[in-house]
mmCIF file of C-alpha atoms in Angstrom:
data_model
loop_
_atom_site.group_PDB
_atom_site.id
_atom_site.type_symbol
_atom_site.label_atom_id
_atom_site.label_comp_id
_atom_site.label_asym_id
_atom_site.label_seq_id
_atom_site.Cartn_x
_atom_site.Cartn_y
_atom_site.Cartn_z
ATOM 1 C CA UNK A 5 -12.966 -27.607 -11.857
ATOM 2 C CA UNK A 6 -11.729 -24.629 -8.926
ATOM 3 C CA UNK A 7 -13.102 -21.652 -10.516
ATOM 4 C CA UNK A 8 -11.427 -19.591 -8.020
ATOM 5 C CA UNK A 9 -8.393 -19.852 -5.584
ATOM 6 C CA UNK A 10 -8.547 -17.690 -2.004
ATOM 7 C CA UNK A 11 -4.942 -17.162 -1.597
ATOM 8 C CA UNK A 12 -4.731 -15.881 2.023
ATOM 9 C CA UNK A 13 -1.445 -14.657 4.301
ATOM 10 C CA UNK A 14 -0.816 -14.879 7.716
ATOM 11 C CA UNK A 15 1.119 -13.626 10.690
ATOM 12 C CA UNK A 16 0.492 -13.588 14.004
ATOM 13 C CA UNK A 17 -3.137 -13.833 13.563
ATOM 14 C CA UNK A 18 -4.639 -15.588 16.191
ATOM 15 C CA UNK A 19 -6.973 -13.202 16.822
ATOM 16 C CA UNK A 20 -8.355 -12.812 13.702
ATOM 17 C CA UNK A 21 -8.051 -15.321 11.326
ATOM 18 C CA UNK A 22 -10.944 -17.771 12.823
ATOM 19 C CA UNK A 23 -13.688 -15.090 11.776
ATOM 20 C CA UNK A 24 -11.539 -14.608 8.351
ATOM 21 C CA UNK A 25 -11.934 -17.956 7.577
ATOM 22 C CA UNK A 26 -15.428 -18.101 8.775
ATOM 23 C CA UNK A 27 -16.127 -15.100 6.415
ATOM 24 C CA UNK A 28 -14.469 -17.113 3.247
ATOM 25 C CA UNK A 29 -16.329 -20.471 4.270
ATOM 26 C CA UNK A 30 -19.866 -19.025 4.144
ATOM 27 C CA UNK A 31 -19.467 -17.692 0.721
ATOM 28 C CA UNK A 32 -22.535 -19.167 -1.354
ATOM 29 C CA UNK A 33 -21.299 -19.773 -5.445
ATOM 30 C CA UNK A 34 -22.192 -21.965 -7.981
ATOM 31 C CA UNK A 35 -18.940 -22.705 -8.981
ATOM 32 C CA UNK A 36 -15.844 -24.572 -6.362
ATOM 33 C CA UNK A 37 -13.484 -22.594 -4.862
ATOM 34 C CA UNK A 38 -10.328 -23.746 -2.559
ATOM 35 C CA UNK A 39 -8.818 -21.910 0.050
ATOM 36 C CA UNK A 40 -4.787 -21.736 0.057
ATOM 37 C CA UNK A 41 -3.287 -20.193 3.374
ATOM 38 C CA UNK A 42 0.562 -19.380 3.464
ATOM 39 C CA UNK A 43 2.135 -18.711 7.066
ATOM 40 C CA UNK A 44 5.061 -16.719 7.243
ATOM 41 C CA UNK A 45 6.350 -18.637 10.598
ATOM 42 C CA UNK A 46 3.663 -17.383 13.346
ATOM 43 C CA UNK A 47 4.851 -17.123 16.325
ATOM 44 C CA UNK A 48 1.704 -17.344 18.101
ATOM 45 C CA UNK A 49 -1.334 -19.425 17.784
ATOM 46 C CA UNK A 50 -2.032 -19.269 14.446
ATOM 47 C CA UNK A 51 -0.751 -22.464 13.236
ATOM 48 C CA UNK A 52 -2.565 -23.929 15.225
ATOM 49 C CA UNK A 53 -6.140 -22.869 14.731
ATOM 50 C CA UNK A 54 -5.060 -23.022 10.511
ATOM 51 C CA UNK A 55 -4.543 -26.974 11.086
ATOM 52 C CA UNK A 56 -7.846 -27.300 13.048
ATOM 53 C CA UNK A 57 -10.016 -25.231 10.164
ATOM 54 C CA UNK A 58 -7.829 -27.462 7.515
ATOM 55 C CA UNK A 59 -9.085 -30.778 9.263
ATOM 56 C CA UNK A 60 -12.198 -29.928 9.084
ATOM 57 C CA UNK A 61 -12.630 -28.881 5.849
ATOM 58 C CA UNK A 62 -9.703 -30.924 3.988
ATOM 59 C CA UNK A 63 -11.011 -31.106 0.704
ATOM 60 C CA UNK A 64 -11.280 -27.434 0.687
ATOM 61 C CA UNK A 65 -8.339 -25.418 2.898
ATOM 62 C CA UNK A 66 -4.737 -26.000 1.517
ATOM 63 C CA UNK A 67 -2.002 -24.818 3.785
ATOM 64 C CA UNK A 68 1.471 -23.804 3.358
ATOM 65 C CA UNK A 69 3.590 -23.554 6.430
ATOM 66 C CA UNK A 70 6.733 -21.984 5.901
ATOM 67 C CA UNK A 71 9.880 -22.966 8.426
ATOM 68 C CA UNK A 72 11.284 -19.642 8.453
ATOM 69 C CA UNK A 73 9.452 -16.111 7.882
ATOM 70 C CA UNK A 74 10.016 -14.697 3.999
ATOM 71 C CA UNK A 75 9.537 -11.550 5.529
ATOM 72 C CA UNK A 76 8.887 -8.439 3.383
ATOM 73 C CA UNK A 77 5.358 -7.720 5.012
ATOM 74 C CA UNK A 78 4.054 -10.934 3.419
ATOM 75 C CA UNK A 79 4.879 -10.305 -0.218
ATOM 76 C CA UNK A 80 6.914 -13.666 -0.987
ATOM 77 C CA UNK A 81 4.513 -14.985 1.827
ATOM 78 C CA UNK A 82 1.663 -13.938 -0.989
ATOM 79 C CA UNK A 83 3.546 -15.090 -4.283
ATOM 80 C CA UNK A 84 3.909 -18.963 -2.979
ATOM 81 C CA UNK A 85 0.033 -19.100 -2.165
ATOM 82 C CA UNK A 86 -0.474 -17.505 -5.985
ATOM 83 C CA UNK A 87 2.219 -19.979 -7.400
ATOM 84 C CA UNK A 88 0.200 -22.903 -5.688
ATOM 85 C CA UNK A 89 -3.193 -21.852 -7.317
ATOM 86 C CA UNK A 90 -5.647 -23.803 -9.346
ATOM 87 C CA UNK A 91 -8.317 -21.659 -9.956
ATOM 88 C CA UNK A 92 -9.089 -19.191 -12.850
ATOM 89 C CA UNK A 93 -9.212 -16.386 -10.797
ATOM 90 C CA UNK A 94 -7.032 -15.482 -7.359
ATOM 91 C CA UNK A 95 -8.631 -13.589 -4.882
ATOM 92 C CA UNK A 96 -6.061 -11.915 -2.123
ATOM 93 C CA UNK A 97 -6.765 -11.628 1.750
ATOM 94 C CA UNK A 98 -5.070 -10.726 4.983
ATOM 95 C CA UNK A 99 -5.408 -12.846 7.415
ATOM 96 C CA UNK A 100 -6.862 -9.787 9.611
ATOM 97 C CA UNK A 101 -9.086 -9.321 6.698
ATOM 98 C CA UNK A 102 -12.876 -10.307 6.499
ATOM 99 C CA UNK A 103 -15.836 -10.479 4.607
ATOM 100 C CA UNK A 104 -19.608 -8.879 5.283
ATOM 101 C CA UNK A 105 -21.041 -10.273 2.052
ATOM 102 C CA UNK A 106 -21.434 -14.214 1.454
ATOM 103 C CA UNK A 107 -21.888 -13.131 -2.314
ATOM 104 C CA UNK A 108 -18.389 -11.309 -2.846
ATOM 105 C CA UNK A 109 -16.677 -14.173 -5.033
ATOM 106 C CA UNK A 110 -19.892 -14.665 -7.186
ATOM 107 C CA UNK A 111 -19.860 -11.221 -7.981
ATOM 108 C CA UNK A 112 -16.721 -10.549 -9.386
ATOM 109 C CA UNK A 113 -16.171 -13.972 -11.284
ATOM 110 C CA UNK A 114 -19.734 -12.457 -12.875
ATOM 111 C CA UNK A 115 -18.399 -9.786 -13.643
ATOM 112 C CA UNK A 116 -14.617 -11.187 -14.770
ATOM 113 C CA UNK A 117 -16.921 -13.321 -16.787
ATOM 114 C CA UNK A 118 -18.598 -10.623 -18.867
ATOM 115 C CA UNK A 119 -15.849 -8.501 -18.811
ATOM 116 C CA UNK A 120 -12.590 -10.775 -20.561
ATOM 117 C CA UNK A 121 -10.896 -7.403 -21.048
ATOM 118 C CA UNK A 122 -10.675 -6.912 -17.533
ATOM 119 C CA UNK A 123 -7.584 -7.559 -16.221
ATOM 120 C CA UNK A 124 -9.139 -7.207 -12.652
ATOM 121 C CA UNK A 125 -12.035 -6.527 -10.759
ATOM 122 C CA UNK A 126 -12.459 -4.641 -7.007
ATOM 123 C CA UNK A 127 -15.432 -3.743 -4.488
ATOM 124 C CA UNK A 128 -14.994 -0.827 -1.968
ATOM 125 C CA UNK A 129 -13.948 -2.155 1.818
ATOM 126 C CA UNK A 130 -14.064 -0.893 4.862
ATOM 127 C CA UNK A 131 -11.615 0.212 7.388
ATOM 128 C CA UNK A 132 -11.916 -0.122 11.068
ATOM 129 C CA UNK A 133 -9.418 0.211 13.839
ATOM 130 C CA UNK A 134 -9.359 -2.526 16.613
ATOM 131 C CA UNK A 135 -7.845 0.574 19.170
ATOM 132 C CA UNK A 136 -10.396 2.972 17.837
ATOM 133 C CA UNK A 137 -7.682 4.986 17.434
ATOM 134 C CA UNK A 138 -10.241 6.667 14.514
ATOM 135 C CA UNK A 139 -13.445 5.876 13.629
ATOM 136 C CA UNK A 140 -14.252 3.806 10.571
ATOM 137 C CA UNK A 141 -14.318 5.043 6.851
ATOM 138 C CA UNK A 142 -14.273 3.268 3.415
ATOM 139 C CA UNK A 143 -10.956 2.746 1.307
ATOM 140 C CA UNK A 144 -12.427 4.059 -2.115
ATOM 141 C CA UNK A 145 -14.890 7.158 -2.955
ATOM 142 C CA UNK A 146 -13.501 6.977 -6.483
ATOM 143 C CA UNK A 147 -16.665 5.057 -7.564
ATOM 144 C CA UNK A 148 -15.717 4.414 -11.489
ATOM 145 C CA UNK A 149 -17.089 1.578 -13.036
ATOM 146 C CA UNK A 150 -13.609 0.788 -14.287
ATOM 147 C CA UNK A 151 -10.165 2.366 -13.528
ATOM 148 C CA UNK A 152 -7.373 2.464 -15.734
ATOM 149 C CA UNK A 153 -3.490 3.334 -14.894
ATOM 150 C CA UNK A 154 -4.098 7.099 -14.964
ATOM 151 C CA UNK A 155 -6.561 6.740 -11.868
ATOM 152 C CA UNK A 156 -3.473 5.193 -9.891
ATOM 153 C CA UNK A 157 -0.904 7.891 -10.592
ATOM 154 C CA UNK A 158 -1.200 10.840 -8.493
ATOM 155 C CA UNK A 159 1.064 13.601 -7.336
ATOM 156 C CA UNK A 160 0.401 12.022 -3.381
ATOM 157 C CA UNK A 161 -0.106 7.700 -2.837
ATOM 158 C CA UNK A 162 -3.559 6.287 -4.039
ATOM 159 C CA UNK A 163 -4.456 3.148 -2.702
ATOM 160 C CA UNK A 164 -7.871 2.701 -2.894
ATOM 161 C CA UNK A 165 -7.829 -1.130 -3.703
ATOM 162 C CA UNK A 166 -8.162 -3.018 -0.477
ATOM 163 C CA UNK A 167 -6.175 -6.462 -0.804
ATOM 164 C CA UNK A 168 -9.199 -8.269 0.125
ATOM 165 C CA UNK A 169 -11.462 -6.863 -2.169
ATOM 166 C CA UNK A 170 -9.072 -7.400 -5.674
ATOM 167 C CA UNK A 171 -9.707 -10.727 -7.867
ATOM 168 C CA UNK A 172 -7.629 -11.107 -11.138
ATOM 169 C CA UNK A 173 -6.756 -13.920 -13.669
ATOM 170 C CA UNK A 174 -4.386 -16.391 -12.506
ATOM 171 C CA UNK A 175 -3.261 -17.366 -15.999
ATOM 172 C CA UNK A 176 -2.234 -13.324 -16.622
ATOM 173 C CA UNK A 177 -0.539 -13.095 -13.799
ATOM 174 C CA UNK A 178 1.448 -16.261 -14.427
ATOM 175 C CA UNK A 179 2.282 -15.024 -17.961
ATOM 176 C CA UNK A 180 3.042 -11.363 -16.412
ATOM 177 C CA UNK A 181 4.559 -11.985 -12.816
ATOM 178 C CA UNK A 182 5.377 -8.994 -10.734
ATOM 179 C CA UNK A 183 8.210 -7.410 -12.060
ATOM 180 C CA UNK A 184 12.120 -7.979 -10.152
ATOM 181 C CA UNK A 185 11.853 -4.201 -8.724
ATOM 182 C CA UNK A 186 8.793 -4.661 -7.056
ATOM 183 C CA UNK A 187 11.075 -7.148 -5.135
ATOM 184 C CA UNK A 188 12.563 -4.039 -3.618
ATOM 185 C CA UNK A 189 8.871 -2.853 -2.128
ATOM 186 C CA UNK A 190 7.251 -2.981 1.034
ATOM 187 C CA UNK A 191 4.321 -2.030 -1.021
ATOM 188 C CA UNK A 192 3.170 -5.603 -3.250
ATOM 189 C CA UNK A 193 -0.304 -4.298 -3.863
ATOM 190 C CA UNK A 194 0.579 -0.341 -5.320
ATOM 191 C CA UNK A 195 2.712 -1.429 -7.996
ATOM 192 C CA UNK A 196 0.743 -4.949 -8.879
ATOM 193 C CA UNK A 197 -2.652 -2.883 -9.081
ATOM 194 C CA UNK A 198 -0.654 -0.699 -11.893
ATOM 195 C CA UNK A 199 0.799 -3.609 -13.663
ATOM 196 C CA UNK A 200 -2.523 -4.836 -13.804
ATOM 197 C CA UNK A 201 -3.758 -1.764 -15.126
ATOM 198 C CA UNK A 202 -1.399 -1.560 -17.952
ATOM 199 C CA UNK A 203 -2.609 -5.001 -19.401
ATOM 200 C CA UNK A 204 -6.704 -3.952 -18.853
ATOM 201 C CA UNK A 205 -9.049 -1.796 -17.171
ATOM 202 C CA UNK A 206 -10.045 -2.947 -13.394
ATOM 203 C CA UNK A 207 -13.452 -3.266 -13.247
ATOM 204 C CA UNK A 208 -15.291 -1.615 -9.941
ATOM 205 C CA UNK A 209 -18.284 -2.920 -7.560
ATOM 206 C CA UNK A 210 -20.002 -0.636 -5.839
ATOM 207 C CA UNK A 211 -20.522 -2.591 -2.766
ATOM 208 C CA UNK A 212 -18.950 -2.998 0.550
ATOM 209 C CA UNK A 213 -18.261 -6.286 0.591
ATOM 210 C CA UNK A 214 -15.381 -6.600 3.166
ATOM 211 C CA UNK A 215 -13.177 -4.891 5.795
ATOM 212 C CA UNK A 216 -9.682 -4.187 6.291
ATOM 213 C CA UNK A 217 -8.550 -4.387 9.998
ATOM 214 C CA UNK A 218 -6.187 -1.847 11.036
ATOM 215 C CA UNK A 219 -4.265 -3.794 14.058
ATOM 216 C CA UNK A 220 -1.312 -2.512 15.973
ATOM 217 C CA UNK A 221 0.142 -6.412 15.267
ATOM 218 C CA UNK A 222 -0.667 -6.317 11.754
ATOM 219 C CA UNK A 223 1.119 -5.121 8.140
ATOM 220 C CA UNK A 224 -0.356 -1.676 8.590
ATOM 221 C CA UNK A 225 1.429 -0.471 12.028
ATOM 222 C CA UNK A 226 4.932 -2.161 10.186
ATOM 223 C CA UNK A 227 5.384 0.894 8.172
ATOM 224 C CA UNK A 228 6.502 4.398 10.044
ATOM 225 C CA UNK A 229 5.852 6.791 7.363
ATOM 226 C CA UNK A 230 8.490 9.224 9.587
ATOM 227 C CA UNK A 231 11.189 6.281 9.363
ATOM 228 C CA UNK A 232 13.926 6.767 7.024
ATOM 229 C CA UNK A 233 13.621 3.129 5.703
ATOM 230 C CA UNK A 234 10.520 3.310 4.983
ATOM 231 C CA UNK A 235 10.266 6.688 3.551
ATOM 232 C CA UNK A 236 13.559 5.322 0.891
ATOM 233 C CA UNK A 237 11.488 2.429 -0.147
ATOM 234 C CA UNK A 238 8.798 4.770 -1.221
ATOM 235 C CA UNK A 239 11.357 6.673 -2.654
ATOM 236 C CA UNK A 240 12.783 4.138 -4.718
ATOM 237 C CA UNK A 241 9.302 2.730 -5.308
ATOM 238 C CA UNK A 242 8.114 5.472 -7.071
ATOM 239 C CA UNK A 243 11.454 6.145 -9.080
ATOM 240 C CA UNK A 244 10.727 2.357 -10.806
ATOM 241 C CA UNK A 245 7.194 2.918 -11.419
ATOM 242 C CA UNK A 246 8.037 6.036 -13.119
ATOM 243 C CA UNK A 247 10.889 4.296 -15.533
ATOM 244 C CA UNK A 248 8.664 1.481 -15.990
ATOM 245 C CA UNK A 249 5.687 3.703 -17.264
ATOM 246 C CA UNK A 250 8.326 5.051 -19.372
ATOM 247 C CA UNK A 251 8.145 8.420 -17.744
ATOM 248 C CA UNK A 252 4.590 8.987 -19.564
ATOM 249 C CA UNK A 253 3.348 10.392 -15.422
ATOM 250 C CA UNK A 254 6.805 11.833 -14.850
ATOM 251 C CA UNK A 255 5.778 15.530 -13.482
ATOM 252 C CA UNK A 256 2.744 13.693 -11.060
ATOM 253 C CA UNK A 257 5.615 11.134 -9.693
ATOM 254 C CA UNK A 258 8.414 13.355 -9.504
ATOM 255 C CA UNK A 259 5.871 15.808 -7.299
ATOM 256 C CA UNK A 260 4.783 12.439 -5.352
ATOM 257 C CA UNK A 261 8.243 11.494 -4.696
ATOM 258 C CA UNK A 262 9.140 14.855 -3.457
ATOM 259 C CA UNK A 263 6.512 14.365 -0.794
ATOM 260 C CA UNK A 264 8.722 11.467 0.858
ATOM 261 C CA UNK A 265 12.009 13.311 0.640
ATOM 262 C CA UNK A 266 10.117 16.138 2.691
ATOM 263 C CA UNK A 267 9.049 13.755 5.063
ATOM 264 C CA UNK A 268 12.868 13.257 5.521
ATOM 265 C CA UNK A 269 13.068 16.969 6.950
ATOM 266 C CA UNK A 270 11.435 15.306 9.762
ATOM 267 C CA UNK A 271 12.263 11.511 10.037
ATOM 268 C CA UNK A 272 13.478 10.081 13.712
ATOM 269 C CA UNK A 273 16.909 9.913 12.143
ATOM 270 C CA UNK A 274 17.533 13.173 10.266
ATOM 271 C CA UNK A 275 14.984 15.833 11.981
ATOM 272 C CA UNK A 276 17.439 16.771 13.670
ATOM 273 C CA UNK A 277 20.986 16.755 11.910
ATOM 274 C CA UNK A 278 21.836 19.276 9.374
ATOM 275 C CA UNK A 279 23.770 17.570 6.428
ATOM 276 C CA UNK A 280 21.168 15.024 5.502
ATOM 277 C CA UNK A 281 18.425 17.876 5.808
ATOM 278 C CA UNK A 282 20.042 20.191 3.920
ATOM 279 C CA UNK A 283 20.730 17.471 1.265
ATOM 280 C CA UNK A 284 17.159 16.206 1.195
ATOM 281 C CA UNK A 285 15.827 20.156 0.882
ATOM 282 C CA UNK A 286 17.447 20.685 -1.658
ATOM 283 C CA UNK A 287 16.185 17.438 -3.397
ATOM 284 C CA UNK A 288 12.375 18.482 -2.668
ATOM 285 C CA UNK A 289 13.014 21.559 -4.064
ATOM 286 C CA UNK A 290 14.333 20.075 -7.222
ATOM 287 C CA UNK A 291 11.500 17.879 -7.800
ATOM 288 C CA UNK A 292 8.238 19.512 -6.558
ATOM 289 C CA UNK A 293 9.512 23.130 -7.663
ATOM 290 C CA UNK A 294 6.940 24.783 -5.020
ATOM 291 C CA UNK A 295 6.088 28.132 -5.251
ATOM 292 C CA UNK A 296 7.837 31.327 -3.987
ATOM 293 C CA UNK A 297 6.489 31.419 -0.199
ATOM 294 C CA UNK A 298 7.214 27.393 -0.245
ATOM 295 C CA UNK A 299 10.716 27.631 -1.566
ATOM 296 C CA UNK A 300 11.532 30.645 0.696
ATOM 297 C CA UNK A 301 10.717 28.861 3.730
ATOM 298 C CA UNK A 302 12.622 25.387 2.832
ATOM 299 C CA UNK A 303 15.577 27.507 2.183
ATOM 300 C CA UNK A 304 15.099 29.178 5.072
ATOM 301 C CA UNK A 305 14.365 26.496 7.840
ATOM 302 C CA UNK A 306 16.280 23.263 6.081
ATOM 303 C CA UNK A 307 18.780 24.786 4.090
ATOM 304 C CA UNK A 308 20.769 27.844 5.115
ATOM 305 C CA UNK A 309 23.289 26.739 7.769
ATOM 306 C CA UNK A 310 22.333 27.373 11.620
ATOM 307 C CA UNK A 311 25.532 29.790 12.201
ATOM 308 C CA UNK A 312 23.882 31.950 8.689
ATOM 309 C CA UNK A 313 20.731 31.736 10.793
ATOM 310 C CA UNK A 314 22.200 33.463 13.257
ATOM 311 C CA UNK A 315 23.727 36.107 11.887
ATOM 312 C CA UNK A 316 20.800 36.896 9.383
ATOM 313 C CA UNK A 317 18.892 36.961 13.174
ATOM 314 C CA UNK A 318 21.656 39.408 14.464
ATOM 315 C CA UNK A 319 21.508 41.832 11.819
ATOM 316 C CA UNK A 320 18.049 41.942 11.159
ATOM 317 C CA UNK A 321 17.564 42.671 15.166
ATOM 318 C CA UNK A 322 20.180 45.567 14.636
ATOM 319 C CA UNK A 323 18.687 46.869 11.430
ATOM 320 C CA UNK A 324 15.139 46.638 13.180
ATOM 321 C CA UNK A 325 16.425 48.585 16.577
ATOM 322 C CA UNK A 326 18.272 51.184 14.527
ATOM 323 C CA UNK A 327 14.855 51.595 12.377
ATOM 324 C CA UNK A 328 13.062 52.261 15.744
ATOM 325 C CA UNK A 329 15.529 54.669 16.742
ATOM 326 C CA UNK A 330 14.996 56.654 14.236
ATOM 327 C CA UNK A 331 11.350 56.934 14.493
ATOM 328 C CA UNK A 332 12.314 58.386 18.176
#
């Protein structure tokens, strides 16, 4: 009997995925696990070094080796490895993803074990950068033993659940699939982790027991958060968690959205052009509802038209010079 199912993506890993697999292979359990790898259509080497690991190790790597890439930074990618599971639990990786603890999968089915009301469990990862483009830090300093929906909802994003360190209950997530919106989302793991949340607490181990690779070829560097397409998907995001919470976090979300349409104010496509400024100013001020000094400068630098600028310029240079002339 699989007691739990490694569901791993990949996509133009070669560089990585050896020592991921490596990572998964050495974990020691007393229970089976399999290992099910979906490839969204590599175009590099990947393939490759998948169907060597696979033939050495048949009766435990599964592989599915998709013709054409599902796109979506790896979500549908994700969803056929899940929908060819056999084990209680699933447990999520990257295939830029690895682990530093040979004891990871123990741990949580322990503790998914003595915790049924649990709809999930987590550990705290760590993020490095292959450019050293910054220096390393770890994705959570929340440190709860459990977290519940009101520790995902903030005014900004938390995500403080690395994919590779979240295992959950295959059966519940059969019964309760991602909803169609999420669909929408670059995002699969931000509105999953809530979902999750809303059917259990999430337990929390306080270990570093993996690391998320930041990669300029990976999922992370796909995302410009100054691009207008992705900044909308947040958008919209956001705007179905909120009706799908029922509005119970409505002030936090409508301040959280706000954040993206400022970003707007500065995207490569509307930084500079006044109309779509003007009309996203005027939707962050509706939603955040900043204070005075806040709202005064929106209005001021996103809002009033260039040719009032101007004018408000002109006559406050006259009605300073006539001021100083008086003083003479």
């Amino acid at each position: 009997m699989i007691k739990v199912s490694v569901c791993v993506v990949t996509y133009n890993h070669e560089k990585f995925v050896a020592k991921m697999l490596d990572s998964i292979l050495m974990q020691q359990t007393t229970f089976l696990f399999e290992i099910i790898v979906g490839d969204d259509c590599s175009k590099d080497n990947t393939v490759a070094i998948l169907k060597e690991y696979q033939q050495k190790f048949p009766d435990k790597i599964r592989l599915i080796l998709h013709p054409k890439n599902l796109g979506l930074n790896g979500k549908y990618n994700a969803l056929s490895t899940f929908a060819a599971a056999k084990g209680e639990y699933i447990a999520q990786f990257d295939g830029d993803d690895y682990l530093i603890s040979p004891h990871k999968l123990q741990k949580q089915v322990e503790m998914l074990d003595a915790n049924p009301h649990y709809s999930a469990c987590y550990h705290n990862a760590r993020v490095i950068y292959d450019d050293n483009a910054a220096p390393p830090y770890l994705v959570n300093t929340l440190s709860k033993p459990e977290i519940t929906v009101d520790d995902l909802i903030g005014e900004d994003e938390l995500c403080f659940i690395a994919t590779s360190s979240l295992m959950f209950r295959r059966e519940d997530f059969a019964r309760n699939p991602d909803p169609e919106w999420t669909n929408l989302s670059t995002s699969g793991d931000i509105p999953r982790n809530i979902m999750f949340a809303t059917r259990g607490p999430i337990g929390y181990i306080d270990e570093v027991m993996s690391v998320y690779r930041k990669n300029r070829g990976g999922a992370s560097f796909a995302d410009n958060h100054y691009g207008a397409d992705f900044l909308f998907n947040r958008i919209q995001l956001y705007s179905n968690i909120n009706k799908e919470l029922k509005y119970k976090y409505d002030d936090k979300l409508k301040k959280n959205i706000a954040s993206y349409y400022y970003k707007l104010l500065f995207s490569r496509e509307y930084g500079h052009t006044y109309w779509p400024r003007m009309k996203y100013a005027m939707k962050y001020l509706s939603l955040a509802q900043p204070g005075p000094e806040k709202k005064k400068e929106i209005i001021r630098d996103f809002i009033m038209p260039p040719f009032a600028m101007k004018i408000y310029s002109f006559l406050a240079l006259g009605l300073y010079n006539i001021k100083e002339k008086g003083r003479a």
